Tab-separated table of C-alpha atoms in Angstrom:
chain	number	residue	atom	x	y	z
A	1	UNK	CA	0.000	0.000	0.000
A	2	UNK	CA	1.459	3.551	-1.215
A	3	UNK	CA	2.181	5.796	1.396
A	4	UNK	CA	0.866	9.665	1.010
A	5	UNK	CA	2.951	12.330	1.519
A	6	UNK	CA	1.254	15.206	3.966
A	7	UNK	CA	0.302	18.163	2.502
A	8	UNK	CA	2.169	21.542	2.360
A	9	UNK	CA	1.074	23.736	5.218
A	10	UNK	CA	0.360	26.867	3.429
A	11	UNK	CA	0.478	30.131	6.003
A	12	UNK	CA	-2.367	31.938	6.515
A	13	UNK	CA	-1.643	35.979	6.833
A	14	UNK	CA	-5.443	37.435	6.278
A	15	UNK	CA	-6.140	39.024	9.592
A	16	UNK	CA	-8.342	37.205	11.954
A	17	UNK	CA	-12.018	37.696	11.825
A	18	UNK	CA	-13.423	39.140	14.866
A	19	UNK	CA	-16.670	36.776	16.196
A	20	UNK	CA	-16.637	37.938	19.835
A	21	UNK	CA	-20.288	38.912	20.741
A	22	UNK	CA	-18.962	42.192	20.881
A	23	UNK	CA	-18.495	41.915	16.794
A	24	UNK	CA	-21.910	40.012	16.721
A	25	UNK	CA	-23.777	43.258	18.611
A	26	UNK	CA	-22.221	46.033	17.360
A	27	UNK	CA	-20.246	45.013	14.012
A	28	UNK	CA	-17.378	46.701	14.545
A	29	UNK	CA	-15.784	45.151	11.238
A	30	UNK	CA	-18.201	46.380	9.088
A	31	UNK	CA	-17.658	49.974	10.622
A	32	UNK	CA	-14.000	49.605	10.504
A	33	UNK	CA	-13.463	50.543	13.876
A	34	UNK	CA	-12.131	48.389	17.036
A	35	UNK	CA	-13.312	47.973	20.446
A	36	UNK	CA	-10.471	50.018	21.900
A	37	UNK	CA	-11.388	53.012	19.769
A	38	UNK	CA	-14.751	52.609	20.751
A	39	UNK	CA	-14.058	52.796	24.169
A	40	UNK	CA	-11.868	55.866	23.857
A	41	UNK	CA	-14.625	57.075	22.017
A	42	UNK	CA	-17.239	56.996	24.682
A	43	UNK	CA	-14.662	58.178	27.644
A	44	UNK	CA	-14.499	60.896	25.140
A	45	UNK	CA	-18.119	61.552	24.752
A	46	UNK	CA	-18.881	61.227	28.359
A	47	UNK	CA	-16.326	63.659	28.909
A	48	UNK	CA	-17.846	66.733	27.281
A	49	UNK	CA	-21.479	65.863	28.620
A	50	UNK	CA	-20.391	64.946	32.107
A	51	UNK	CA	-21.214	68.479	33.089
A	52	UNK	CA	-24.715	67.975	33.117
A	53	UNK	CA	-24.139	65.364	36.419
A	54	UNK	CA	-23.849	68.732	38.146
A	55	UNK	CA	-26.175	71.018	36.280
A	56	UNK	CA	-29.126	69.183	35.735
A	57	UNK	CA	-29.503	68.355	40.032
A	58	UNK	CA	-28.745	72.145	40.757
A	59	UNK	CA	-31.635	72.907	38.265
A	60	UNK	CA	-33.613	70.594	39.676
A	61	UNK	CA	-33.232	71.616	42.886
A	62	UNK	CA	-34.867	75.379	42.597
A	63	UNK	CA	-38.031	73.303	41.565
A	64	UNK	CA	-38.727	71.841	44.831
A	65	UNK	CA	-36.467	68.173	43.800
A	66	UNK	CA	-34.300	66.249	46.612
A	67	UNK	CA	-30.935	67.240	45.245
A	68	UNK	CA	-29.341	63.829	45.735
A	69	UNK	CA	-32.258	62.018	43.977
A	70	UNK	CA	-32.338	64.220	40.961
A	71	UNK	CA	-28.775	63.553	40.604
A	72	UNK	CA	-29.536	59.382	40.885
A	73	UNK	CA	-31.844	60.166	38.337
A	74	UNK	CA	-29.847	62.179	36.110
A	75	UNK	CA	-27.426	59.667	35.918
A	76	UNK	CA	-29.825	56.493	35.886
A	77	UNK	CA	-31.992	58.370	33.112
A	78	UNK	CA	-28.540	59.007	30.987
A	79	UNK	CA	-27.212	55.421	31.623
A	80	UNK	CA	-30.701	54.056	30.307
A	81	UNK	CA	-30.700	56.313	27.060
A	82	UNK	CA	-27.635	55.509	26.163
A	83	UNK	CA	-27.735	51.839	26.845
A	84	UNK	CA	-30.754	51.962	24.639
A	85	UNK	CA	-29.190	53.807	21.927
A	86	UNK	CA	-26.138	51.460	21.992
A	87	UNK	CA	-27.877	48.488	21.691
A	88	UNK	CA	-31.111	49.009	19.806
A	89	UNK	CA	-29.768	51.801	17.396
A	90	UNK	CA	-25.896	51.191	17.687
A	91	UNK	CA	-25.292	54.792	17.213
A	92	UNK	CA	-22.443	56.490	19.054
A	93	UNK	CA	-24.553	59.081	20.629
A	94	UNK	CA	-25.200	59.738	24.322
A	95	UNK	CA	-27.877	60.949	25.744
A	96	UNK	CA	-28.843	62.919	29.189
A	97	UNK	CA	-31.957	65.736	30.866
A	98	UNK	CA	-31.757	68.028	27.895
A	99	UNK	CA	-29.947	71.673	28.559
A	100	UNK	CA	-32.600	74.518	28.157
A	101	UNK	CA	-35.428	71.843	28.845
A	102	UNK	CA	-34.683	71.336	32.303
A	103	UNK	CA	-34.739	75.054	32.733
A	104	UNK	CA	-38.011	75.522	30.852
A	105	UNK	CA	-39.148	72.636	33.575
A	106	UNK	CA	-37.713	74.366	36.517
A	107	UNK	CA	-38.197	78.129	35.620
A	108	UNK	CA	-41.778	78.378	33.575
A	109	UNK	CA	-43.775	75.349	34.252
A	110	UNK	CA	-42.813	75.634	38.223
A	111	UNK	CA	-41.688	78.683	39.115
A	112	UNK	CA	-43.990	81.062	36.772
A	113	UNK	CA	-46.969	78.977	35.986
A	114	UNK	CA	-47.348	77.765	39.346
A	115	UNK	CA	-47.334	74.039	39.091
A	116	UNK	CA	-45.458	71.636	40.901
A	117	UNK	CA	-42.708	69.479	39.806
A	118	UNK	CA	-45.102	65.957	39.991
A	119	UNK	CA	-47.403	67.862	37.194
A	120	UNK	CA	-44.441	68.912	35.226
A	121	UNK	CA	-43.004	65.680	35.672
A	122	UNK	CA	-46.041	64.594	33.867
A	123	UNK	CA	-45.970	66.606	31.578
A	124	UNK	CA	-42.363	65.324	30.070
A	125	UNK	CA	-44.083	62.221	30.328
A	126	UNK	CA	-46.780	63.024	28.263
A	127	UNK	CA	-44.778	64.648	25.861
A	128	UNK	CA	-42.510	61.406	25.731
A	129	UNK	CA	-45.496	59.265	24.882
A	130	UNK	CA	-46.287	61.538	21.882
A	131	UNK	CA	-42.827	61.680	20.801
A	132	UNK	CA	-42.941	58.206	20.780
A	133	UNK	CA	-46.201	58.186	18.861
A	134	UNK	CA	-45.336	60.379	16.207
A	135	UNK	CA	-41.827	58.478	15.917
A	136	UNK	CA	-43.640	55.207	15.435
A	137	UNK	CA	-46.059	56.746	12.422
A	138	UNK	CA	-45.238	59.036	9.466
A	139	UNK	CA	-46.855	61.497	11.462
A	140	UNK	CA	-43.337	62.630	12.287
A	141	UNK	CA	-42.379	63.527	9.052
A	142	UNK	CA	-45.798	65.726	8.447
A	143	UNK	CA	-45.013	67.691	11.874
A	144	UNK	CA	-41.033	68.239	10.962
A	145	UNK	CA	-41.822	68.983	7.388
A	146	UNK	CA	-44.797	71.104	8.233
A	147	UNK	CA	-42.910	73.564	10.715
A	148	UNK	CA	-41.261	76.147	8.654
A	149	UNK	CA	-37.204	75.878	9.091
A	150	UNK	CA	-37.124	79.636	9.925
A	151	UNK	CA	-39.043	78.890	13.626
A	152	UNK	CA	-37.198	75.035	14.288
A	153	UNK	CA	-33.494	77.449	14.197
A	154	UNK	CA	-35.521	80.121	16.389
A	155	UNK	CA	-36.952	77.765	18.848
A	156	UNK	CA	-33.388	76.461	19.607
A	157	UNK	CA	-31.638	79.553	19.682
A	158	UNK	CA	-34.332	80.851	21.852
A	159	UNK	CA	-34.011	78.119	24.364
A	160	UNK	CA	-30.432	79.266	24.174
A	161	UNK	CA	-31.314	83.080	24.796
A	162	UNK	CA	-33.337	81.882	28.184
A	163	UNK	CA	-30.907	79.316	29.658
A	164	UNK	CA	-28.201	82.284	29.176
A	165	UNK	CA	-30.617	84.445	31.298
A	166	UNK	CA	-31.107	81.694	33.752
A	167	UNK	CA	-27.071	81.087	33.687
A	168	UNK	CA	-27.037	85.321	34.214
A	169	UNK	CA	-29.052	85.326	36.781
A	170	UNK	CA	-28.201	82.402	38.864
A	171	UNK	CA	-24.385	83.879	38.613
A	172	UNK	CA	-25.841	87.431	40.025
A	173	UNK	CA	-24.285	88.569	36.745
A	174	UNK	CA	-27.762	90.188	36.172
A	175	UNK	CA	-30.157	91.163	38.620
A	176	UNK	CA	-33.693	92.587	39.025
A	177	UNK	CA	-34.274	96.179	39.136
A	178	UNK	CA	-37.500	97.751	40.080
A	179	UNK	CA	-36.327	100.620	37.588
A	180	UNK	CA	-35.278	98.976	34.526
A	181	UNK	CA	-36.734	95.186	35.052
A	182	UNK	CA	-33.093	94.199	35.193
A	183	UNK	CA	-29.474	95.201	35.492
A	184	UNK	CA	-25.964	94.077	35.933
A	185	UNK	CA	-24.906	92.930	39.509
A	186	UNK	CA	-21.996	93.723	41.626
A	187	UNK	CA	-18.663	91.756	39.866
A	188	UNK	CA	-16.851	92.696	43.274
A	189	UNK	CA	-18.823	90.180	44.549
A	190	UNK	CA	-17.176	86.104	44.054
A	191	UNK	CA	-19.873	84.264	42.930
A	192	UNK	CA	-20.632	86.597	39.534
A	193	UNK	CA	-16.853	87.490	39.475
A	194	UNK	CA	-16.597	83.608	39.458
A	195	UNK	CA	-18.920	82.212	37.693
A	196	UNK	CA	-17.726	85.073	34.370
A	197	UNK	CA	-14.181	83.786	34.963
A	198	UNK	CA	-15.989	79.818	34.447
A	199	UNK	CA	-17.636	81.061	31.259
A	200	UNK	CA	-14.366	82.843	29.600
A	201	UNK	CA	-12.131	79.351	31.001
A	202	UNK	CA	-14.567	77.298	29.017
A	203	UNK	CA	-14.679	79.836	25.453
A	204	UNK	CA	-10.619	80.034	26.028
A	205	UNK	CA	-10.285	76.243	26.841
A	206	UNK	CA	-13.240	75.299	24.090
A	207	UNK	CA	-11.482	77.535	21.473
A	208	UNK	CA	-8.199	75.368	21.728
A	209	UNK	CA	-9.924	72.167	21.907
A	210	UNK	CA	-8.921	71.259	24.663
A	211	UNK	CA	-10.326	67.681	25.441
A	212	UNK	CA	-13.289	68.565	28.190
A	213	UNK	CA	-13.054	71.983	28.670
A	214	UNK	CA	-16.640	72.396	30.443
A	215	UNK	CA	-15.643	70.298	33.208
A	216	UNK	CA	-12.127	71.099	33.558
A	217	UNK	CA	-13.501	74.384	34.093
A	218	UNK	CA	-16.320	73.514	36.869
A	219	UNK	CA	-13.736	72.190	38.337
A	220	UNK	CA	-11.265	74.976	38.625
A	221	UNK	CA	-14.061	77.044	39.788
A	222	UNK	CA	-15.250	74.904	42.449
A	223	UNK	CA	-11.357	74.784	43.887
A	224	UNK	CA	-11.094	78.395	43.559
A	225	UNK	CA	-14.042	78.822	45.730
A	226	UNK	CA	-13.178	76.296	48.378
A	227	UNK	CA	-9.888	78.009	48.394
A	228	UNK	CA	-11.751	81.635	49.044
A	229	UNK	CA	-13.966	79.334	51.837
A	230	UNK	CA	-16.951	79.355	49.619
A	231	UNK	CA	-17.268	75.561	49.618
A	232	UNK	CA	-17.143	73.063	51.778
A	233	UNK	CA	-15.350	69.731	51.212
A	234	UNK	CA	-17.906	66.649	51.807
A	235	UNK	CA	-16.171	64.230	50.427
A	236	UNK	CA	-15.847	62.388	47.045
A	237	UNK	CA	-17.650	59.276	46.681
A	238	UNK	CA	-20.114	57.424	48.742
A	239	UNK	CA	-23.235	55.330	48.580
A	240	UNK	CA	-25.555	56.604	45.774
A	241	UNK	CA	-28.341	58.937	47.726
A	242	UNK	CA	-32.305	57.223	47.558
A	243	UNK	CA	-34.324	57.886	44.196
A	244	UNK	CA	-37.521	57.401	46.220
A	245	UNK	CA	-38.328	61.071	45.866
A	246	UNK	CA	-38.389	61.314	42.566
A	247	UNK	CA	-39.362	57.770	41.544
A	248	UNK	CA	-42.513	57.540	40.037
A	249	UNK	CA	-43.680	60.870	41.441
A	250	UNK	CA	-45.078	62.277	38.308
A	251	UNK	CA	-48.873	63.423	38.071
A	252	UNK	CA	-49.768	62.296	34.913
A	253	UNK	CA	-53.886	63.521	35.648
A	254	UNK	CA	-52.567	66.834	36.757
A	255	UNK	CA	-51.541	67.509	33.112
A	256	UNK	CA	-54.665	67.412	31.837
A	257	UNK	CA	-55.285	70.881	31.960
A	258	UNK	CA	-56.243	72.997	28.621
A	259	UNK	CA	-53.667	75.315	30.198
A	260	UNK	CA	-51.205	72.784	30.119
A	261	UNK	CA	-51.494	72.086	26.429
A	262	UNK	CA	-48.539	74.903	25.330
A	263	UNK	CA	-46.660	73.020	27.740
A	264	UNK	CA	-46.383	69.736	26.389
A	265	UNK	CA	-45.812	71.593	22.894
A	266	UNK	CA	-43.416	73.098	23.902
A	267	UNK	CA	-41.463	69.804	25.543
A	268	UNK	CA	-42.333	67.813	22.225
A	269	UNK	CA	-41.401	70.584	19.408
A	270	UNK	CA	-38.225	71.651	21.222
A	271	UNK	CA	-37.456	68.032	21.979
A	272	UNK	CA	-37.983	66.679	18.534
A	273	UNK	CA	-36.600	69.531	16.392
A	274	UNK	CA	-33.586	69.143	18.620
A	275	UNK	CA	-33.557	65.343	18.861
A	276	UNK	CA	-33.653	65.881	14.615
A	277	UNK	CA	-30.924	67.958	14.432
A	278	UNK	CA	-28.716	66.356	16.831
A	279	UNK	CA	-29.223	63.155	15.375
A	280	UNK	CA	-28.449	64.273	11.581
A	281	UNK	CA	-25.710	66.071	12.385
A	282	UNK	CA	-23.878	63.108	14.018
A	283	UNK	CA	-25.036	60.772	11.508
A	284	UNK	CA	-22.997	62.987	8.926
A	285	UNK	CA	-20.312	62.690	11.122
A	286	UNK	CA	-19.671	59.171	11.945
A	287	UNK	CA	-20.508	58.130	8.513
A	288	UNK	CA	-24.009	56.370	8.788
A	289	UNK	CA	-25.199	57.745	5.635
A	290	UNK	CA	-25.357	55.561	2.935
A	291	UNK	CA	-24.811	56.338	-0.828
A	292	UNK	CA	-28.768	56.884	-1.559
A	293	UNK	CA	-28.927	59.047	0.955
A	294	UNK	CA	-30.440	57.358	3.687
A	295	UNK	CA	-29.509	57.496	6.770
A	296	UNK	CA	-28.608	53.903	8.800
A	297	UNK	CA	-31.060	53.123	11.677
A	298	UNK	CA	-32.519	56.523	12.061
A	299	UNK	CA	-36.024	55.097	13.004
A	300	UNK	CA	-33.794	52.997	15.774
A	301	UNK	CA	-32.557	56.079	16.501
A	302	UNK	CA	-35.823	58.585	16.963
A	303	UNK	CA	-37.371	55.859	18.820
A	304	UNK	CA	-34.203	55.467	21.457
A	305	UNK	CA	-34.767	59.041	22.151
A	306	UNK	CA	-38.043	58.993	22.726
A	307	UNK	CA	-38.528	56.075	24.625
A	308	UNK	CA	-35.892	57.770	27.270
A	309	UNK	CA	-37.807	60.539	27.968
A	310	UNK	CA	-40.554	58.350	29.093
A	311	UNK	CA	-37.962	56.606	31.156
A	312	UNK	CA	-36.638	59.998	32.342
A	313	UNK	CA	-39.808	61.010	33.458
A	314	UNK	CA	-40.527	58.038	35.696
A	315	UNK	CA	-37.107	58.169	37.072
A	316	UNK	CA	-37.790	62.119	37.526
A	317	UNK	CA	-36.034	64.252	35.598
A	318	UNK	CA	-36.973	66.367	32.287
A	319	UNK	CA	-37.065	65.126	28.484
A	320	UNK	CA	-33.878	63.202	27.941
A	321	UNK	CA	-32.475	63.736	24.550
A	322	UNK	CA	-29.429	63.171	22.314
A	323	UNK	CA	-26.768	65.549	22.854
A	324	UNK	CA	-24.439	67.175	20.205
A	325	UNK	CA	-21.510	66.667	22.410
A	326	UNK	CA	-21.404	63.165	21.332
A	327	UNK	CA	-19.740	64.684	17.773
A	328	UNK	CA	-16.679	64.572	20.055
A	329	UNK	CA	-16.964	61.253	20.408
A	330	UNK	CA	-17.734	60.367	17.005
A	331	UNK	CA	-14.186	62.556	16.206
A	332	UNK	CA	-12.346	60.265	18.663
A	333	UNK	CA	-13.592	57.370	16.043
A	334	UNK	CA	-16.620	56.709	17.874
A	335	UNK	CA	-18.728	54.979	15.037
A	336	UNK	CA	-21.066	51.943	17.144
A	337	UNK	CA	-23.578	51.943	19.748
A	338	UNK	CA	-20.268	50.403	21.859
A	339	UNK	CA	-19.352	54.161	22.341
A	340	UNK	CA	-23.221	54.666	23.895
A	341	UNK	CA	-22.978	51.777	25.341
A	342	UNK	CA	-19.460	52.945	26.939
A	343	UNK	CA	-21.071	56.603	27.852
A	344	UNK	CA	-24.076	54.933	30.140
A	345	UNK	CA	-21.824	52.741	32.009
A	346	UNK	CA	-19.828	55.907	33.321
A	347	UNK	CA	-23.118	57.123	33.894
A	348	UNK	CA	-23.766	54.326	36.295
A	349	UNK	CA	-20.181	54.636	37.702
A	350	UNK	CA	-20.809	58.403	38.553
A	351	UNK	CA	-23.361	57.899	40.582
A	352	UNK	CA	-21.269	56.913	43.505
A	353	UNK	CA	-19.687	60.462	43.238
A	354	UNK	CA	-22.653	62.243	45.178
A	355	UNK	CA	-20.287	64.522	47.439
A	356	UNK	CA	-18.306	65.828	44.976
A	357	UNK	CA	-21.433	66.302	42.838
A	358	UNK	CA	-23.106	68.297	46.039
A	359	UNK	CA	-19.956	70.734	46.097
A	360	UNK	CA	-20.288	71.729	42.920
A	361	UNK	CA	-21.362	76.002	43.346
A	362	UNK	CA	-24.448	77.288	41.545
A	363	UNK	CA	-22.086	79.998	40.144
A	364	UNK	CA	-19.871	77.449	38.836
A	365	UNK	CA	-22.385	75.607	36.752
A	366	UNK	CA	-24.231	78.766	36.068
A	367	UNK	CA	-20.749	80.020	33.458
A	368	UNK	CA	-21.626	76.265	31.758
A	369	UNK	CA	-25.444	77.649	31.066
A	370	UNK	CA	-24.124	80.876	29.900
A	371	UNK	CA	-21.262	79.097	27.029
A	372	UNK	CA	-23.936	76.274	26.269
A	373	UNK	CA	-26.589	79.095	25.808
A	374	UNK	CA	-24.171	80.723	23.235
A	375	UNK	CA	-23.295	77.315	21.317
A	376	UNK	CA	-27.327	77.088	20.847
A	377	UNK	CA	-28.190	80.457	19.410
A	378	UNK	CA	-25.644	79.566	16.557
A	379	UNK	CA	-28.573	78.207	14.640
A	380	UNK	CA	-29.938	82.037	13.662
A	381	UNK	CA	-26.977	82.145	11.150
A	382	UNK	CA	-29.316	79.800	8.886
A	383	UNK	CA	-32.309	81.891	8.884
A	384	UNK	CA	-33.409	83.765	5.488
A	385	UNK	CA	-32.668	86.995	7.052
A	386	UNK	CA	-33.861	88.876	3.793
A	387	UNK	CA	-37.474	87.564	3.589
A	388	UNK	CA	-39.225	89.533	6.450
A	389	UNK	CA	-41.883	87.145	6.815
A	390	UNK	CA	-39.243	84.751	7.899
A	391	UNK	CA	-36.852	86.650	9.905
A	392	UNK	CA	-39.308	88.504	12.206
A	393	UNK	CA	-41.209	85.212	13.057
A	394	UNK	CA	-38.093	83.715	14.533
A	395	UNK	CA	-36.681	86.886	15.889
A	396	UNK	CA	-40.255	87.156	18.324
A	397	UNK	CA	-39.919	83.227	18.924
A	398	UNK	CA	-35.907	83.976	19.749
A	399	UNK	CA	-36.539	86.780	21.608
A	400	UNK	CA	-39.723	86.219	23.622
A	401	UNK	CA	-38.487	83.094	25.654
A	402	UNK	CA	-36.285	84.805	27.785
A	403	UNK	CA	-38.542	88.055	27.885
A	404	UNK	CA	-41.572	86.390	28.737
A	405	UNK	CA	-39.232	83.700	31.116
A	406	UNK	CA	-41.276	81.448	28.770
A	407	UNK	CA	-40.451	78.904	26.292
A	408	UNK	CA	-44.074	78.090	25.339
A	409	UNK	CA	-45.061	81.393	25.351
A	410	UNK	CA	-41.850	82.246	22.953
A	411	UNK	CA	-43.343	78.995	20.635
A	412	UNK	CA	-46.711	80.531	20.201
A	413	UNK	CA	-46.122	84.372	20.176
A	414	UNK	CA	-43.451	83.008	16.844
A	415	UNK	CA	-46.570	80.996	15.365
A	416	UNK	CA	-48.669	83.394	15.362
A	417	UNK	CA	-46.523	86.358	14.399
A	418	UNK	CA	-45.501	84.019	11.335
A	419	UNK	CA	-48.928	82.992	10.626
A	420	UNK	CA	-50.404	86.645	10.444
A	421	UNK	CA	-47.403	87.914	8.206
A	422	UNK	CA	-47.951	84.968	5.269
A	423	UNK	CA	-51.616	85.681	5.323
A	424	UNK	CA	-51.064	89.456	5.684
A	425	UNK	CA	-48.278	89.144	2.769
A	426	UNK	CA	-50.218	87.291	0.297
A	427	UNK	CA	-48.384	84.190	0.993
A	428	UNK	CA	-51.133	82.345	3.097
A	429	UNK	CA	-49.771	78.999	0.550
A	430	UNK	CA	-46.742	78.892	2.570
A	431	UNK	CA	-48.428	78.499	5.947
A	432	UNK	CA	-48.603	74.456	6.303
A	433	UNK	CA	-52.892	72.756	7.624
A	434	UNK	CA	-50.663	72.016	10.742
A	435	UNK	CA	-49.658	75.336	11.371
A	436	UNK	CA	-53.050	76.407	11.275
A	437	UNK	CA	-54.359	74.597	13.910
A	438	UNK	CA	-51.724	75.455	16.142
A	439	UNK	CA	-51.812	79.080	15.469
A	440	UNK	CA	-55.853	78.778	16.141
A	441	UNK	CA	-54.443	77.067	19.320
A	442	UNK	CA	-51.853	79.271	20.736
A	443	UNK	CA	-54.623	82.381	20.293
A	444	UNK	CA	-57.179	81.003	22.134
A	445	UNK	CA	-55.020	79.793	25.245
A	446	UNK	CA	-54.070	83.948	25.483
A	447	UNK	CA	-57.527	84.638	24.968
A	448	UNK	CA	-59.234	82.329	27.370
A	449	UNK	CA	-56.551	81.185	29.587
C-alpha cells in the first residue's frame, strides 16, 4: 500500500475575523473601527457631557427636587438612554436631561406657571409618549416637514437666549431692578466674578480644543471657591443617595389641563426639532449615511430618544435627549452603539460620586449655562434673514423666551406672528394645515386662559 505524503502547510496571513459577541452586537468590522477606539470614544463623549451630572440636580433643585435624587436620576436616566441607543440603534450618541429643557421645567412650568414638579413631571411624560407616537407613524415627518425651518433654528436659539438668562441670573451677573426690570450685579462680589471667569475658562479652553473643557472648568471654579472658603469639602464618593423622591412621582392627571397644552408643545417641538438635528448632524459625522442618501437606523434612533424621555420622566427628571456633544466622540472614532454603550456605564459609575457632585457652586455651573446658551443660538446664522416674513417670526420666537421667562409662550407668540405675516403678505400657501391649527391654538389659550 502507497504511502501519502502530507500536505504543504500553506500560512495563513489574512487578519483574523473578529466573532466575539462584541463583533456580533455592534459590528465593529463592518464599521471599521475596534473595540479600543470605541471605548476611547465613549470616555471621550462622556467627557464633554459629564457636566450635566452637576447642572441638571442644581436645576432641579430650585423646583422643589431632593438634590441627591435628581442627581440618581440624572445619571440612571442618561445610563438608560444611552444603553438603549447602543444596543437598539448602535449609534455612538449619548444621551442625558436636555440643557434649556430642564430650565423651561424648573423656571416656567414651576416657578412662573405655578405648578409643581409631579405635574411637570407629567408633563415630560406626556410629551414622551407623543414623541414616541409620532416616531412610530409618518406622522413625524408631516409635523417636521410642516414647521417652517425659519421657527425650528428660532426655537433652539431661543431656548439658548433663556438658559443664558437663567445662567445670568443664577451667577448674580444680572439682577432685578425695580427701575429697569433688570441690570448688571456687583462683579466685586465672588460668585458673579466667578462664575464670568468659568464662562471665559470654558470659550478660552473650548477655542483650543482642549479635550473637556466644560468640566475642567467647573472644576477649577469649584477649587477656587473652596480656596476663598466658599465651599465646603464633603467628600468624594459614597453610597448613591435614595431615588424614592423622585421615583414615580409624576402626576400624569394633573396635566390634563387645557392650560397645560402649550406646555407639552413646547417639551415635544423643542425636543424633537432638537432630537432631529442632533441626530443628523452626528449621523454625517460618523458616517451612517449611505450612498442613496439614507440614513442607517434613524427610526432605531428617533425611537431610542423617545422612549428615554418616558424613562426619564418616571425616574424624575426632564425630556432626555441626544446631545451634540457626542460629535466629540464620534471625532475620537466613535462609530457603534459600543461608544453609547461605553457613555451609560460611566453614567452608572458616577453615581457613587454624590459629594463631589453636592460641592459643585451654583455659580460654577451657572458660566456652563451661559457658554452652552451661546453654542445654541448659533442656529440664527441659517435663517433667510432677507425675507421679512421669515426673519421677524423667529426673531419674536428667539426673543420672547427669555422676555416672557417662557419657552411656550416664545413657541406661540413666533406661530402666530408668522402665521399673520404669510396671510397678511399674500403668501397664506406657505403656511402648512398644521400650522393652522396650532396658530388657532396658541390664540385662544391667550384669549381664554
Amino acid at each position: 500500500m502507497e504511502s501519502r505524503k502530507p500536505e504543504a502547510q500553506t500560512l495563513d496571513l489574512s487578519p483574523p475575523s473578529r466573532s466575539g459577541w462584541l463583533e456580533r452586537i455592534f459590528k465593529l468590522s463592518v464599521h471599521g473601527t475596534t473595540v479600543k477606539t470605541e471605548l476611547i470614544a465613549g470616555l471621550t463623549t462622556f467627557i464633554t457631557m459629564a457636566y450635566i451630572i452637576f447642572v441638571n440636580p442644581n436645576i432641579m433643585a430650585d423646583a422643589g427636587i431632593d438634590h441627591g435624587a435628581a442627581f440618581v436620576a440624572t445619571c440612571i436616566a442618561a445610563a438608560l438612554g444611552c444603553l438603549l441607543m447602543g444596543l437598539y440603534a448602535n449609534w455612538p450618541v449619548g444621551l442625558a436631561p436636555g440643557m434649556g429643557l430642564n430650565a423651561f421645567f424648573t423656571y416656567t412650568v414651576v416657578g412662573t406657571m405655578g405648578y409643581n414638579w409631579e405635574t411637570a413631571l407629567g408633563a415630560v411624560f406626556i410629551s414622551g409618549v407623543l414623541f414616541m407616537f409620532l416616531t412610530l407613524s409618518r406622522v413625524r415627518e408631516w409635523l417636521l416637514n410642516s414647521i417652517p425651518v425659519s421657527l425650528r433654528f428660532a426655537m433652539g436659539a431661543g431656548v439658548g437666549l433663556f438658559l443664558g438668562l437663567i445662567g445670568l441670573k443664577t451667577a448674580g451677573i444680572v439682577v432685578d431692578s425695580p427701575a429697569t426690570l433688570i441690570r448688571l450685579g456687583s462683579l466685586r462680589e465672588p460668585g458673579p466674578l466667578l462664575a464670568a471667569v468659568c464662562f471665559l475658562m470654558i470659550a478660552v479652553l473650548s477655542y483650543h480644543r482642549v479635550f473637556g473643557a466644560i468640566l475642567i472648568s467647573i472644576i477649577a471654579v469649584t477649587l477656587a471657591g473652596w480656596g476663598l472658603g466658599l465651599v465646603h469639602y464633603n467628600g468624594v464618593m459614597s453610597t448613591p443617595p435614595s431615588l424614592a423622591p423622585t421615583w414615580m412621582a409624576m402626576d400624569v392627571a394633573g396635566v390634563f389641563n387645557i392650560s397645560m397644552i402649550s406646555v407639552v408643545l413646547a417639551f415635544l417641538f423643542v425636543h424633537m426639532f432638537d432630537t432631529a438635528g442632533t441626530l443628523m448632524g452626528v449621523a454625517q459625522r460618523a458616517g451612517l449615511v449611505k450612498a442613496d442618501g439614507k440614513i442607517e437606523n434613524l427610526s432605531r434612533a428617533l425611537k431610542a430618544d423617545s422612549a428615554s424621555s418616558v424613562f426619564g420622566a418616571m425616574v424624575g427628571v426632564p425630556p432626555v435627549t441626544s446631545y451634540v456633544e457626542s460629535a466629540a466622540g464620534v471625532a475620537a472614532g466613535g462609530r457603534t452603539g459600543l461608544t453609547a454603550v461605553t457613555v451609560g456605564v460611566l453614567f452608572i459609575a458616577a453615581m457613587f460620586f454624590a459629594p463631589l457632585a453636592g460641592m459643585i457652586p451654583a455659580y460654577a455651573t451657572a458660566g456652563a449655562l451661559i457658554y452652552v446658551a451661546m453654542l445654541m443660538m448659533g442656529g440664527m446664522a441659517h435663517i433667510e434673514w432677507d425675507e421679512l416674513t421669515e426673519s421677524i417670526p423667529a426673531i419674536v420666537t428667539a426673543i420672547m423666551m427669555p422676555l416672557t421667562f417662557s419657552v411656550a409662550d416664545g413657541i406661540a407668540l413666533g406661530f402666530i406672528t408668522y402665521v399673520v405675516l404669510k396671510a397678511g403678505t399674500g403668501k397664506h400657501k406657505e403656511v402648512s394645515v398644521s400650522l393652522w391649527v396650532l396658530c388657532a391654538i396658541f390664540i385662544a389659550k391667550f384669549i381664554f386662559l
